[in-house]
Amino acid sequence: QVQLVESGGGLVQAGGSLRLSCEASGRTFSNYAMGWFRQAPGKEREFVAGISWTGRFTSYADSVKGRFTISKDNAKNTVYLQMNSLKPEDTAVYYCAAQASGFGSTQYEYDYWGQGTQVTVAS
């Protein structure tokens, strides 16, 4: 079992930056690929970014490429999402997720989820 706790959400003006953190506890964090997803009101949960268990490989949704960066610190059991040049359409609840095998971009491939953190981008 892996427990995930997100932090770092908040209200920011368009063009601003936020860094989300997700701290993991439980089983060996370094063995898991990690992902960030988001869900806006009335919309389905969507993939934002993913990172392999080694941290060597990353993937991003087209909508955030060049603006968001995912990173993983296995020593701190933490995955980060640096979000720059934020837009109002980035407003959503952001979820951290852990995947025991593989390196996927759909929510169905992930085994553990955090409770989410709200990000609101004002225009």
Coordinates of N, CA and C in Angstrom, one line a residue:
Q1 N 0.8 -1.2 0.0 CA 0.0 0.0 0.0 C 0.9 1.2 0.0
V2 N 0.5 2.2 -0.8 CA 1.2 3.5 -0.8 C 0.2 4.6 -0.5
Q3 N 0.6 5.5 0.4 CA -0.2 6.7 0.7 C 0.4 7.9 0.1
L4 N -0.4 8.7 -0.6 CA 0.1 9.9 -1.3 C -0.6 11.1 -0.7
V5 N 0.1 12.2 -0.5 CA -0.4 13.4 0.0 C 0.1 14.6 -0.8
E6 N -0.8 15.3 -1.5 CA -0.4 16.4 -2.3 C -0.4 17.7 -1.5
S7 N 0.3 18.6 -1.9 CA 0.3 20.0 -1.3 C 0.8 21.0 -2.4
G8 N 0.7 22.2 -2.1 CA 1.2 23.3 -2.9 C 0.2 24.0 -3.8
G9 N -1.1 23.5 -3.8 CA -2.1 24.2 -4.6 C -2.4 25.5 -4.0
G10 N -3.2 26.3 -4.8 CA -3.6 27.6 -4.3 C -4.2 28.5 -5.5
L11 N -4.3 29.7 -5.2 CA -4.8 30.7 -6.1 C -3.6 31.5 -6.7
V12 N -3.6 31.6 -8.0 CA -2.5 32.3 -8.7 C -3.0 33.1 -9.9
Q13 N -2.4 34.2 -10.2 CA -2.8 35.0 -11.4 C -2.3 34.3 -12.6
A14 N -3.0 34.5 -13.7 CA -2.5 34.0 -15.0 C -1.1 34.5 -15.3
G15 N -0.3 33.5 -15.8 CA 1.1 33.8 -16.0 C 2.0 33.5 -14.9
G16 N 1.4 33.2 -13.7 CA 2.2 32.9 -12.5 C 2.6 31.4 -12.5
S17 N 3.2 31.1 -11.3 CA 3.8 29.7 -11.2 C 3.4 29.1 -9.8
L18 N 3.3 27.8 -9.8 CA 3.1 27.0 -8.6 C 3.9 25.8 -8.7
R19 N 4.3 25.3 -7.5 CA 4.9 23.9 -7.5 C 4.1 23.0 -6.6
L20 N 3.6 22.0 -7.2 CA 2.9 20.9 -6.4 C 3.9 19.9 -5.9
S21 N 3.6 19.4 -4.7 CA 4.4 18.3 -4.2 C 3.5 17.1 -3.8
C22 N 4.1 15.9 -3.9 CA 3.3 14.7 -3.5 C 4.3 13.8 -2.7
E23 N 4.0 13.7 -1.5 CA 4.8 12.9 -0.6 C 4.2 11.5 -0.5
A24 N 5.0 10.5 -0.6 CA 4.6 9.1 -0.5 C 5.1 8.4 0.7
S25 N 4.3 7.5 1.2 CA 4.7 6.7 2.3 C 4.2 5.3 2.1
G26 N 4.8 4.3 2.8 CA 4.3 3.0 2.6 C 5.4 2.2 1.9
R27 N 5.1 1.5 0.8 CA 6.0 0.7 0.1 C 7.1 1.5 -0.6
T28 N 8.1 0.9 -1.1 CA 9.3 1.6 -1.7 C 8.9 2.5 -2.8
F29 N 9.0 3.8 -2.5 CA 8.6 4.8 -3.5 C 9.3 4.7 -4.8
S30 N 10.6 4.3 -4.7 CA 11.4 4.3 -5.9 C 11.0 3.3 -6.9
N31 N 10.2 2.3 -6.5 CA 9.8 1.3 -7.4 C 8.6 1.7 -8.3
Y32 N 8.0 2.9 -8.0 CA 6.8 3.3 -8.7 C 7.0 4.4 -9.7
A33 N 6.4 4.2 -10.8 CA 6.2 5.4 -11.7 C 5.1 6.3 -11.1
M34 N 5.3 7.6 -11.4 CA 4.3 8.5 -10.8 C 3.7 9.4 -11.8
G35 N 2.5 9.8 -11.6 CA 1.8 10.7 -12.5 C 1.0 11.8 -11.8
W36 N 0.8 12.8 -12.6 CA -0.1 13.9 -12.1 C -1.3 13.9 -13.1
F37 N -2.5 14.0 -12.5 CA -3.7 14.2 -13.3 C -4.4 15.4 -12.8
R38 N -5.4 15.8 -13.5 CA -6.2 16.9 -13.0 C -7.7 16.7 -13.5
Q39 N -8.6 17.3 -12.7 CA -10.0 17.3 -13.1 C -10.6 18.6 -12.8
A40 N -11.2 19.2 -13.8 CA -11.9 20.4 -13.7 C -13.4 20.1 -13.6
P41 N -14.1 21.1 -13.0 CA -15.6 20.9 -12.8 C -16.3 20.5 -14.1
G42 N -17.0 19.4 -14.0 CA -17.8 19.0 -15.2 C -17.0 18.3 -16.3
K43 N -15.7 18.0 -16.0 CA -14.9 17.4 -17.0 C -14.3 16.1 -16.4
E44 N -13.9 15.2 -17.3 CA -13.2 14.0 -16.9 C -11.8 14.3 -16.4
R45 N -11.3 13.3 -15.5 CA -10.0 13.4 -15.1 C -9.0 13.2 -16.3
E46 N -8.0 14.0 -16.4 CA -7.1 13.9 -17.5 C -5.6 13.9 -17.1
F47 N -4.8 13.2 -17.9 CA -3.4 13.0 -17.6 C -2.7 14.4 -17.8
V48 N -1.8 14.7 -16.9 CA -1.0 15.9 -17.1 C 0.5 15.6 -17.3
A49 N 1.1 14.8 -16.5 CA 2.5 14.4 -16.7 C 2.8 13.1 -15.9
G50 N 3.8 12.4 -16.4 CA 4.2 11.2 -15.8 C 5.7 11.1 -15.8
I51 N 6.2 10.3 -14.8 CA 7.7 10.1 -14.7 C 7.9 8.6 -14.4
S52 N 8.9 8.0 -15.0 CA 9.2 6.6 -14.8 C 9.8 6.4 -13.4
W53 N 9.9 5.1 -12.9 CA 10.3 4.9 -11.6 C 11.8 5.3 -11.3
T54 N 12.6 5.3 -12.4 CA 13.9 5.8 -12.2 C 14.0 7.3 -12.3
G55 N 13.0 8.0 -12.9 CA 13.0 9.4 -13.1 C 13.7 9.8 -14.4
R56 N 14.1 8.7 -15.2 CA 14.8 9.0 -16.4 C 13.9 9.4 -17.5
F57 N 12.6 8.9 -17.5 CA 11.7 9.2 -18.6 C 10.5 10.0 -18.1
T58 N 10.1 10.9 -18.9 CA 8.9 11.7 -18.6 C 8.0 11.9 -19.8
S59 N 6.7 12.1 -19.5 CA 5.8 12.4 -20.6 C 4.8 13.5 -20.1
Y60 N 4.3 14.2 -21.1 CA 3.4 15.3 -20.8 C 2.2 15.4 -21.7
A61 N 1.1 15.9 -21.2 CA 0.0 16.2 -22.1 C 0.4 17.4 -23.0
D62 N -0.1 17.4 -24.2 CA 0.2 18.5 -25.1 C -0.1 19.8 -24.6
S63 N -1.1 19.9 -23.8 CA -1.6 21.2 -23.3 C -0.7 21.8 -22.2
V64 N 0.3 21.0 -21.7 CA 1.2 21.6 -20.7 C 2.6 21.5 -21.1
K65 N 2.9 20.9 -22.2 CA 4.3 20.8 -22.7 C 5.0 22.2 -22.8
G66 N 6.2 22.2 -22.2 CA 6.9 23.5 -22.3 C 6.6 24.4 -21.1
R67 N 5.5 24.1 -20.4 CA 5.2 24.9 -19.2 C 5.3 24.2 -17.9
F68 N 5.0 22.9 -17.9 CA 5.1 22.1 -16.7 C 6.3 21.2 -16.7
T69 N 6.8 20.9 -15.5 CA 7.9 19.9 -15.4 C 7.7 19.0 -14.2
I70 N 7.7 17.7 -14.5 CA 7.6 16.7 -13.4 C 9.0 16.2 -13.0
S71 N 9.2 16.0 -11.7 CA 10.4 15.5 -11.2 C 10.2 14.6 -10.0
K72 N 11.2 13.8 -9.7 CA 11.0 12.8 -8.6 C 12.3 12.7 -7.8
D73 N 12.1 12.8 -6.5 CA 13.2 12.7 -5.6 C 13.0 11.5 -4.7
N74 N 13.6 10.4 -5.1 CA 13.4 9.1 -4.4 C 13.9 9.2 -3.0
A75 N 14.9 10.0 -2.7 CA 15.5 10.1 -1.4 C 14.4 10.7 -0.4
K76 N 13.6 11.6 -1.0 CA 12.6 12.3 -0.2 C 11.2 11.7 -0.4
N77 N 11.1 10.6 -1.2 CA 9.8 10.0 -1.4 C 8.8 11.0 -1.9
T78 N 9.2 11.9 -2.8 CA 8.4 13.0 -3.2 C 8.5 13.2 -4.8
V79 N 7.4 13.5 -5.4 CA 7.3 13.9 -6.8 C 6.8 15.3 -6.8
Y80 N 7.3 16.0 -7.8 CA 6.9 17.4 -7.9 C 6.3 17.7 -9.3
L81 N 5.5 18.8 -9.3 CA 5.0 19.3 -10.6 C 5.2 20.8 -10.6
Q82 N 6.2 21.3 -11.3 CA 6.5 22.7 -11.4 C 5.6 23.2 -12.6
M83 N 4.8 24.2 -12.3 CA 3.8 24.7 -13.2 C 4.1 26.2 -13.5
N84 N 4.5 26.5 -14.7 CA 4.9 27.9 -15.0 C 3.9 28.4 -16.1
S85 N 3.8 29.7 -16.3 CA 3.0 30.3 -17.3 C 1.5 29.8 -17.2
L86 N 1.0 29.8 -16.0 CA -0.3 29.2 -15.8 C -1.4 30.0 -16.5
K87 N -2.4 29.2 -16.9 CA -3.5 29.8 -17.7 C -4.8 29.5 -16.9
P88 N -5.8 30.3 -17.1 CA -7.1 30.0 -16.4 C -7.6 28.5 -16.7
E89 N -7.3 28.0 -17.9 CA -7.8 26.7 -18.2 C -7.0 25.6 -17.5
D90 N -6.0 26.0 -16.7 CA -5.3 25.0 -15.9 C -6.0 24.8 -14.5
T91 N -7.0 25.6 -14.3 CA -7.7 25.5 -13.0 C -8.4 24.1 -12.9
A92 N -8.1 23.4 -11.8 CA -8.6 22.1 -11.6 C -8.1 21.6 -10.3
V93 N -8.6 20.4 -9.9 CA -8.1 19.7 -8.7 C -7.0 18.8 -9.3
Y94 N -5.8 18.9 -8.8 CA -4.7 18.1 -9.3 C -4.4 16.9 -8.3
Y95 N -4.3 15.7 -8.9 CA -4.1 14.5 -8.2 C -2.7 13.9 -8.6
C96 N -2.1 13.3 -7.5 CA -0.9 12.6 -7.7 C -1.3 11.1 -7.7
A97 N -0.6 10.3 -8.5 CA -0.9 8.9 -8.6 C 0.4 8.0 -8.7
A98 N 0.3 6.8 -8.3 CA 1.5 5.9 -8.3 C 1.1 4.6 -9.1
Q99 N 2.0 4.2 -9.9 CA 1.8 3.0 -10.7 C 2.9 2.0 -10.4
A100 N 2.5 0.8 -10.1 CA 3.4 -0.2 -9.7 C 4.2 -0.8 -10.8
S101 N 3.6 -0.9 -12.0 CA 4.3 -1.4 -13.2 C 4.0 -0.6 -14.4
G102 N 4.9 -0.5 -15.3 CA 4.7 0.3 -16.5 C 4.8 1.8 -16.3
F103 N 4.4 2.5 -17.3 CA 4.6 4.0 -17.3 C 3.5 4.5 -18.2
G104 N 2.3 4.6 -17.6 CA 1.2 4.9 -18.4 C 0.7 6.3 -18.3
S105 N -0.3 6.6 -19.2 CA -0.9 8.0 -19.2 C -2.4 7.9 -19.1
T106 N -3.0 6.8 -18.6 CA -4.4 6.8 -18.4 C -4.6 6.5 -16.9
Q107 N -5.7 7.0 -16.3 CA -5.9 6.8 -14.9 C -6.1 5.4 -14.5
Y108 N -6.5 4.6 -15.5 CA -6.8 3.2 -15.1 C -5.5 2.3 -14.9
E109 N -4.4 2.9 -15.3 CA -3.1 2.2 -15.1 C -2.5 2.5 -13.8
Y110 N -3.1 3.4 -13.0 CA -2.5 3.8 -11.7 C -3.2 3.1 -10.6
D111 N -2.4 2.7 -9.6 CA -2.8 1.9 -8.5 C -3.2 2.7 -7.2
Y112 N -2.6 3.8 -7.0 CA -2.8 4.6 -5.8 C -3.0 6.1 -6.1
W113 N -3.8 6.7 -5.3 CA -4.1 8.1 -5.6 C -4.1 8.9 -4.3
G114 N -3.7 10.2 -4.5 CA -3.8 11.1 -3.4 C -5.2 11.7 -3.4
Q115 N -5.4 12.6 -2.4 CA -6.7 13.2 -2.2 C -7.0 14.5 -3.1
G116 N -5.9 15.0 -3.7 CA -6.1 16.1 -4.6 C -5.8 17.4 -3.9
T117 N -5.3 18.4 -4.7 CA -5.1 19.7 -4.3 C -5.6 20.7 -5.3
Q118 N -6.3 21.7 -4.9 CA -7.0 22.7 -5.8 C -6.0 23.7 -6.3
V119 N -6.0 23.9 -7.6 CA -5.3 24.9 -8.3 C -6.3 25.8 -9.0
T120 N -6.2 27.1 -8.7 CA -7.1 28.1 -9.3 C -6.3 29.2 -10.0
V121 N -6.5 29.4 -11.2 CA -5.7 30.4 -12.0 C -6.7 31.5 -12.4
A122 N -6.5 32.7 -11.8 CA -7.4 33.8 -12.1 C -6.9 34.6 -13.3
S123 N -7.9 35.0 -14.1 CA -7.5 35.8 -15.3 C -7.3 37.2 -15.1

